[in-house]
């Protein structure tokens, strides 16, 4: 690891960040709760998508005590659409532990790592931004920037490489500017040395230091393992309408989307008659197959191919929970895979 070159990035990045940092709501104050919440939300999610969620979440849970006390249904409704719902559950578990400590956050990486749901990246972010600890927060953006600056073809999926880079960067942190350096690295990767596109070297403060720019190898960097081919699964989703109330059911306590609500569904892609037959087997006494549509939902390693069938029925059987469209929209945390069919109600 070329720690000398990494150390040379510090001052150019700090100078650039002062004039180019985006105005983001969680940067207004270096409050650990705000930084932690934003970092949890930003995992696998774009900044622009998080802004609204962050504001709504803070309005409902302005501090760890409020988050610790939120009913799970309200918590998941606030999180609806962000995905990876275990993040929300782990966040509440962490909030309860901090609340039990009187609202006091650990100020070291080691202390933060002991909290539920906090890994090395989040611990480094909180420790450096909130407590000025020399602790790197290495995410995909930082891995990409460093791979190009160092012209390093090591697979970024490699945990040992990520740990080594975290340690090497941490050794370069400037006293008194740790939080700014963490955010400058993130900002450069998010706005200049971007994913899925050519880096904007003409406005990069590290252009003169960048080895991949000098060798022309930036297109090949960073290197990662080939993506796994997504498993395909076919499902038929039912919008069962019984007098203006619609059937819902809760998923099991483990597995994908555990504990969340969904429209009833069965494996496979059913035609109209087969869908009516299934609704009859449930005992809902279907009377009319109204329409269907095919859509998809993509998880990290799975693609759901979904056929949605809207069926009018006579019996609101107790196996399902029956709610109006307004109640569903206001109260039920529906994962995006099923929320995309709200237009059917």
XYZ file of N, CA and C in Angstrom, residues 93-262:
510
model
N -32.509 -1.253 17.474
C -31.790 -1.995 18.512
C -30.610 -1.164 19.031
N -29.899 -0.528 18.100
C -28.776 0.334 18.481
C -29.273 1.538 19.277
N -30.362 2.154 18.826
C -30.920 3.318 19.528
C -31.304 2.955 20.957
N -31.849 1.765 21.150
C -32.235 1.347 22.500
C -31.012 1.196 23.402
N -29.923 0.702 22.814
C -28.709 0.572 23.623
C -28.141 1.940 23.991
N -28.135 2.868 23.030
C -27.644 4.223 23.323
C -28.562 4.917 24.331
N -29.868 4.721 24.181
C -30.818 5.316 25.131
C -30.565 4.792 26.544
N -30.256 3.496 26.638
C -29.977 2.902 27.950
C -28.707 3.483 28.568
N -27.836 4.052 27.729
C -26.616 4.704 28.217
C -26.840 6.187 28.485
N -28.091 6.602 28.449
C -28.392 8.007 28.688
C -28.200 8.876 27.464
N -28.153 8.264 26.296
C -27.993 9.016 25.055
C -26.549 9.316 24.703
N -25.607 8.742 25.422
C -24.181 9.010 25.187
C -23.617 7.977 24.212
N -23.029 8.463 23.126
C -22.435 7.590 22.117
C -20.974 7.300 22.453
N -20.484 6.088 22.181
C -19.040 5.835 22.280
C -18.301 6.750 21.296
N -17.097 7.181 21.678
C -16.369 8.107 20.802
C -15.142 7.459 20.151
N -15.080 6.124 20.187
C -13.980 5.418 19.528
C -14.536 4.391 18.559
N -13.719 4.008 17.599
C -14.127 2.976 16.640
C -14.472 1.692 17.378
N -13.651 1.312 18.339
C -13.876 0.063 19.067
C -15.209 0.091 19.812
N -15.501 1.205 20.451
C -16.761 1.327 21.168
C -17.960 1.309 20.235
N -17.833 1.960 19.101
C -18.929 2.004 18.124
C -19.169 0.633 17.491
N -18.089 -0.102 17.232
C -18.227 -1.426 16.633
C -18.981 -2.395 17.543
N -19.001 -2.125 18.826
C -19.703 -3.000 19.765
C -21.216 -2.801 19.725
N -21.677 -1.780 19.013
C -23.112 -1.500 18.944
C -23.773 -2.321 17.844
N -25.062 -2.662 18.004
C -25.766 -3.450 16.985
C -25.818 -2.724 15.643
N -25.533 -3.445 14.575
C -25.698 -2.909 13.229
C -24.622 -1.962 12.762
N -23.582 -1.737 13.559
C -22.513 -0.813 13.157
C -21.275 -1.615 12.781
N -20.833 -1.453 11.516
C -19.639 -2.114 11.025
C -18.498 -1.123 10.905
N -17.381 -1.563 10.335
C -16.188 -0.705 10.262
C -16.418 0.622 9.541
N -17.177 0.600 8.438
C -17.400 1.845 7.695
C -18.174 2.860 8.548
N -19.312 2.443 9.104
C -20.129 3.364 9.886
C -19.387 3.824 11.136
N -18.649 2.905 11.766
C -17.875 3.285 12.957
C -16.831 4.330 12.603
N -16.143 4.155 11.475
C -15.151 5.133 11.054
C -15.773 6.483 10.746
N -16.940 6.458 10.095
C -17.612 7.713 9.758
C -17.992 8.489 11.012
N -18.613 7.824 11.975
C -19.041 8.510 13.199
C -17.833 8.985 13.998
N -16.847 8.098 14.142
C -15.679 8.442 14.963
C -14.929 9.643 14.404
N -14.782 9.692 13.078
C -14.022 10.795 12.482
C -14.849 12.068 12.376
N -16.087 11.963 11.899
C -16.906 13.157 11.659
C -17.370 13.790 12.969
N -17.760 12.955 13.928
C -18.344 13.480 15.161
C -17.323 13.695 16.277
N -16.269 12.882 16.280
C -15.347 12.922 17.411
C -13.896 13.192 17.003
N -13.680 13.523 15.725
C -12.349 13.873 15.227
C -11.296 12.797 15.509
N -11.728 11.552 15.400
C -10.792 10.448 15.517
C -10.164 10.161 14.149
N -8.886 9.779 14.094
C -8.260 9.437 12.804
C -8.690 8.047 12.360
N -9.922 7.948 11.876
C -10.516 6.657 11.533
C -11.150 6.747 10.156
N -10.621 6.001 9.208
C -11.144 6.044 7.839
C -12.486 5.325 7.750
N -13.337 5.801 6.856
C -14.612 5.165 6.545
C -14.546 4.759 5.075
N -14.271 3.502 4.831
C -13.989 3.042 3.471
C -15.225 2.371 2.886
N -15.870 3.067 1.947
C -17.007 2.513 1.222
C -16.636 2.363 -0.242
N -17.616 2.093 -1.095
C -17.344 1.907 -2.518
C -16.717 3.124 -3.166
N -17.172 4.323 -2.761
C -16.603 5.543 -3.330
C -15.121 5.677 -2.989
N -14.786 5.425 -1.745
C -13.395 5.560 -1.302
C -12.518 4.480 -1.928
N -13.041 3.276 -2.017
C -12.291 2.196 -2.669
C -11.974 2.552 -4.121
N -12.938 3.150 -4.808
C -12.721 3.511 -6.220
C -11.680 4.618 -6.343
N -11.793 5.659 -5.538
C -10.830 6.765 -5.582
C -9.420 6.246 -5.325
N -9.265 5.436 -4.285
C -7.924 4.965 -3.917
C -7.371 3.981 -4.937
N -8.229 3.147 -5.511
C -7.759 2.221 -6.544
C -7.175 2.994 -7.720
N -7.808 4.106 -8.076
C -7.325 4.887 -9.219
C -6.111 5.735 -8.856
N -6.143 6.344 -7.704
C -4.995 7.157 -7.287
C -3.735 6.291 -7.202
N -3.890 5.071 -6.682
C -2.738 4.183 -6.501
C -2.500 3.258 -7.687
N -3.414 3.295 -8.683
C -3.334 2.350 -9.815
C -3.238 0.926 -9.270
N -4.168 0.618 -8.397
C -4.149 -0.638 -7.646
C -5.221 -1.573 -8.191
N -4.805 -2.719 -8.730
C -5.732 -3.674 -9.337
C -6.198 -4.752 -8.363
N -5.919 -4.582 -7.075
C -6.411 -5.548 -6.086
C -7.933 -5.557 -6.095
N -8.528 -6.747 -6.003
C -9.984 -6.841 -5.979
C -10.532 -6.102 -4.758
N -11.433 -5.160 -4.992
C -11.963 -4.384 -3.865
C -12.962 -5.191 -3.047
N -13.401 -6.350 -3.554
C -14.282 -7.225 -2.784
C -13.521 -7.938 -1.670
N -12.201 -7.893 -1.730
C -11.358 -8.603 -0.786
C -11.375 -7.904 0.573
N -11.844 -8.621 1.605
C -11.981 -8.008 2.932
C -10.626 -7.590 3.505
N -9.606 -8.390 3.248
C -8.277 -8.054 3.768
C -7.759 -6.770 3.134
N -8.030 -6.590 1.833
C -7.609 -5.356 1.161
C -8.334 -4.152 1.743
N -9.628 -4.298 1.985
C -10.409 -3.187 2.551
C -9.887 -2.821 3.935
N -9.552 -3.838 4.737
C -9.019 -3.579 6.072
C -7.650 -2.897 5.991
N -6.831 -3.338 5.023
C -5.498 -2.738 4.876
C -5.602 -1.284 4.429
N -6.540 -1.007 3.509
C -6.718 0.369 3.047
C -7.253 1.245 4.181
N -8.161 0.708 4.970
C -8.697 1.452 6.116
C -7.565 1.846 7.057
N -6.683 0.901 7.348
C -5.565 1.183 8.248
C -4.593 2.191 7.637
N -4.302 2.032 6.339
C -3.356 2.937 5.676
C -3.900 4.360 5.619
N -5.170 4.506 5.292
C -5.777 5.838 5.255
C -5.837 6.455 6.651
N -6.197 5.642 7.620
C -6.314 6.156 8.992
C -4.983 6.742 9.466
N -3.884 6.138 9.025
C -2.559 6.627 9.425
C -2.232 7.981 8.813
N -2.983 8.378 7.769
C -2.734 9.649 7.074
C -3.604 10.788 7.594
N -4.533 10.504 8.482
C -5.537 11.506 8.856
C -4.900 12.727 9.513
N -5.353 13.918 9.089
C -4.788 15.163 9.622
C -5.448 15.559 10.937
N -4.668 15.792 11.949
C -5.217 16.194 13.243
C -6.052 17.461 13.095
N -7.241 17.425 13.684
C -8.123 18.592 13.643
C -9.000 18.673 12.413
N -8.757 17.812 11.446
C -9.559 17.833 10.206
C -10.001 16.428 9.809
N -10.133 15.553 10.776
C -10.470 14.158 10.468
C -11.838 14.038 9.801
N -12.830 14.725 10.347
C -14.167 14.655 9.766
C -14.208 15.191 8.355
N -13.521 16.288 8.104
C -13.502 16.859 6.762
C -12.808 15.917 5.770
N -11.751 15.254 6.211
C -11.040 14.348 5.299
C -11.913 13.148 4.940
N -12.600 12.590 5.928
C -13.536 11.495 5.644
C -14.570 11.921 4.611
N -15.167 13.086 4.835
C -16.236 13.531 3.940
C -15.699 13.962 2.578
N -14.485 14.461 2.544
C -13.889 14.852 1.262
C -13.666 13.634 0.370
N -13.171 12.552 0.954
C -12.977 11.325 0.183
C -14.306 10.802 -0.366
N -15.323 10.779 0.496
C -16.653 10.338 0.063
C -17.184 11.228 -1.053
N -17.028 12.532 -0.864
C -17.568 13.511 -1.809
C -16.900 13.389 -3.168
N -15.588 13.186 -3.173
C -14.877 13.058 -4.443
C -15.384 11.844 -5.213
N -15.563 10.722 -4.511
C -16.054 9.523 -5.182
C -17.483 9.639 -5.653
N -18.288 10.421 -4.939
C -19.704 10.558 -5.302
C -19.928 11.541 -6.439
N -19.042 12.544 -6.578
C -19.340 13.632 -7.520
C -18.319 13.827 -8.636
N -17.108 13.299 -8.473
C -16.055 13.519 -9.475
C -15.504 12.203 -10.012
N -14.987 11.378 -9.128
C -14.438 10.071 -9.517
C -15.573 9.057 -9.419
N -16.545 9.201 -10.305
C -17.870 8.606 -10.129
C -17.930 7.144 -10.555
N -18.924 6.421 -10.044
C -19.157 5.057 -10.518
C -19.904 5.074 -11.847
N -19.765 4.028 -12.600
C -20.542 3.848 -13.837
C -20.397 5.017 -14.802
N -19.202 5.546 -14.897
C -18.974 6.652 -15.829
C -17.527 7.092 -15.779
N -17.144 7.895 -16.748
C -15.765 8.376 -16.800
C -15.510 9.363 -15.667
N -14.389 9.240 -14.972
C -14.051 10.229 -13.940
C -13.848 11.601 -14.557
N -14.226 12.626 -13.819
C -14.125 13.996 -14.328
C -12.771 14.573 -13.898
N -11.734 14.059 -14.558
C -10.361 14.378 -14.146
C -10.047 15.872 -14.242
N -10.726 16.569 -15.143
C -10.452 17.995 -15.319
C -10.774 18.830 -14.107
N -11.609 18.342 -13.222
C -11.930 19.103 -12.009
C -11.592 18.336 -10.741
N -10.711 17.352 -10.866
C -10.337 16.539 -9.721
C -9.101 17.113 -9.039
N -9.142 17.324 -7.728
C -7.982 17.883 -7.022
C -6.814 16.900 -6.928
N -7.072 15.625 -7.253
C -6.015 14.612 -7.171
C -5.492 14.205 -8.545
N -5.863 14.951 -9.578
C -5.487 14.561 -10.942
C -3.974 14.395 -11.094
N -3.210 15.294 -10.511
C -1.757 15.223 -10.677
C -1.141 14.069 -9.889
N -1.864 13.572 -8.884
C -1.351 12.462 -8.083
C -1.835 11.104 -8.583
N -2.808 11.117 -9.466
C -3.517 9.892 -9.835
C -2.693 9.041 -10.800
N -2.293 7.878 -10.334
C -1.481 6.984 -11.155
C -2.285 6.386 -12.304
N -3.562 6.071 -12.070
C -4.375 5.483 -13.132
C -4.626 6.483 -14.249
N -4.728 7.749 -13.915
C -4.854 8.778 -14.956
C -3.570 8.853 -15.771
N -2.429 8.767 -15.092
C -1.141 8.848 -15.796
C -0.925 7.661 -16.722
N -1.389 6.473 -16.301
C -1.180 5.271 -17.121
C -2.334 4.995 -18.073
N -3.439 5.726 -17.899
C -4.618 5.487 -18.730
C -5.397 4.241 -18.334
N -5.161 3.729 -17.113
C -5.796 2.483 -16.675
C -7.083 2.695 -15.890
N -7.574 3.934 -15.815
C -8.737 4.189 -14.966
C -9.960 3.382 -15.381
N -10.058 3.039 -16.679
C -11.227 2.278 -17.148
C -11.296 0.896 -16.508
N -10.141 0.344 -16.173
C -10.095 -1.005 -15.601
C -10.224 -1.008 -14.081
N -10.300 0.162 -13.479
C -10.285 0.249 -12.016
C -11.561 0.903 -11.474
N -12.045 0.452 -10.344
C -11.487 -0.605 -9.503
C -11.821 -1.993 -10.052
N -11.045 -2.991 -9.635
C -11.286 -4.379 -10.028
C -12.150 -5.060 -8.967
N -13.086 -5.866 -9.426
C -13.961 -6.578 -8.496
C -14.294 -7.950 -9.072
N -14.810 -8.796 -8.224
C -15.251 -10.100 -8.686
C -16.411 -9.935 -9.665
N -16.535 -10.835 -10.648
C -17.688 -10.759 -11.549
C -18.989 -10.877 -10.762
N -19.985 -10.112 -11.193
C -21.278 -10.163 -10.503
C -21.907 -11.537 -10.675
N -22.490 -12.022 -9.580
C -23.224 -13.281 -9.663
C -24.491 -13.088 -10.494
N -24.802 -14.091 -11.296
C -26.033 -14.023 -12.076
C -27.225 -14.125 -11.131
N -28.185 -13.221 -11.298
C -29.333 -13.223 -10.398
C -30.220 -14.446 -10.637
N -30.654 -15.037 -9.530
C -31.614 -16.124 -9.623
C -32.977 -15.553 -10.001
N -33.666 -16.207 -10.907
C -34.984 -15.759 -11.358
C -36.072 -16.516 -10.598
N -37.043 -15.784 -10.072
C -38.183 -16.405 -9.410
C -39.469 -15.797 -9.966
N -40.434 -16.643 -10.255
C -41.725 -16.212 -10.784
C -42.785 -16.314 -9.689
N -43.578 -15.243 -9.546
C -44.629 -15.205 -8.536
C -45.883 -14.572 -9.133
N -47.023 -15.018 -8.646
C -48.288 -14.359 -8.970
C -48.808 -13.674 -7.711
N -49.043 -12.378 -7.834
C -49.501 -11.539 -6.715
C -50.992 -11.269 -6.900
N -51.755 -11.346 -5.820
C -53.206 -11.192 -5.895
C -53.659 -9.901 -5.210
N -54.378 -9.082 -5.960
C -55.118 -7.957 -5.378
C -56.565 -8.432 -5.283
N -56.952 -8.848 -4.085
C -58.288 -9.395 -3.857
C -59.165 -8.300 -3.262
N -60.192 -7.924 -3.987
C -61.074 -6.818 -3.614
C -62.392 -7.381 -3.107
N -62.651 -7.151 -1.826
C -63.924 -7.593 -1.253
C -64.634 -6.365 -0.689
N -65.512 -5.784 -1.489
C -66.268 -4.623 -1.057
C -65.405 -3.411 -0.739
N -64.329 -3.226 -1.503
C -63.473 -2.061 -1.285
C -62.413 -2.255 -0.214
N -62.306 -3.450 0.301
C -61.205 -3.791 1.202
C -60.337 -4.845 0.520
N -59.042 -4.774 0.788
C -58.086 -5.588 0.039
C -57.291 -6.486 0.973
N -56.983 -7.676 0.482
C -56.328 -8.695 1.305
C -54.836 -8.422 1.454
N -54.357 -8.576 2.687
C -52.934 -8.486 2.997
C -52.564 -9.654 3.898
N -51.293 -9.994 3.897
C -50.801 -10.993 4.837
C -49.388 -10.613 5.250
N -48.961 -11.129 6.397
C -47.628 -10.814 6.913
C -46.675 -11.954 6.574
N -45.481 -11.575 6.099
C -44.475 -12.579 5.806
C -43.934 -13.175 7.102
N -43.278 -14.305 6.978
C -42.749 -15.013 8.134
C -41.660 -14.223 8.847
N -41.233 -14.713 10.019
C -40.275 -13.969 10.848
C -38.822 -14.058 10.384
N -38.544 -14.868 9.359
C -37.167 -14.977 8.870
C -37.158 -14.989 7.347
N -35.984 -14.797 6.774
C -35.849 -14.809 5.326
C -36.040 -13.443 4.709
N -36.135 -13.418 3.388
C -36.266 -12.186 2.626
C -37.525 -11.421 3.029
N -37.378 -10.118 3.310
C -38.491 -9.235 3.697
C -39.225 -9.744 4.929
N -38.476 -10.321 5.861
C -39.063 -10.948 7.052
C -39.946 -9.988 7.827
N -41.147 -10.462 8.175
C -42.046 -9.710 9.037
C -42.793 -8.580 8.379
N -42.553 -8.348 7.089
C -43.234 -7.248 6.403
C -44.566 -7.727 5.825
N -45.385 -6.759 5.412
C -46.692 -7.082 4.847
C -46.610 -7.176 3.332
N -47.516 -7.957 2.772
C -47.529 -8.179 1.324
C -48.953 -8.489 0.876
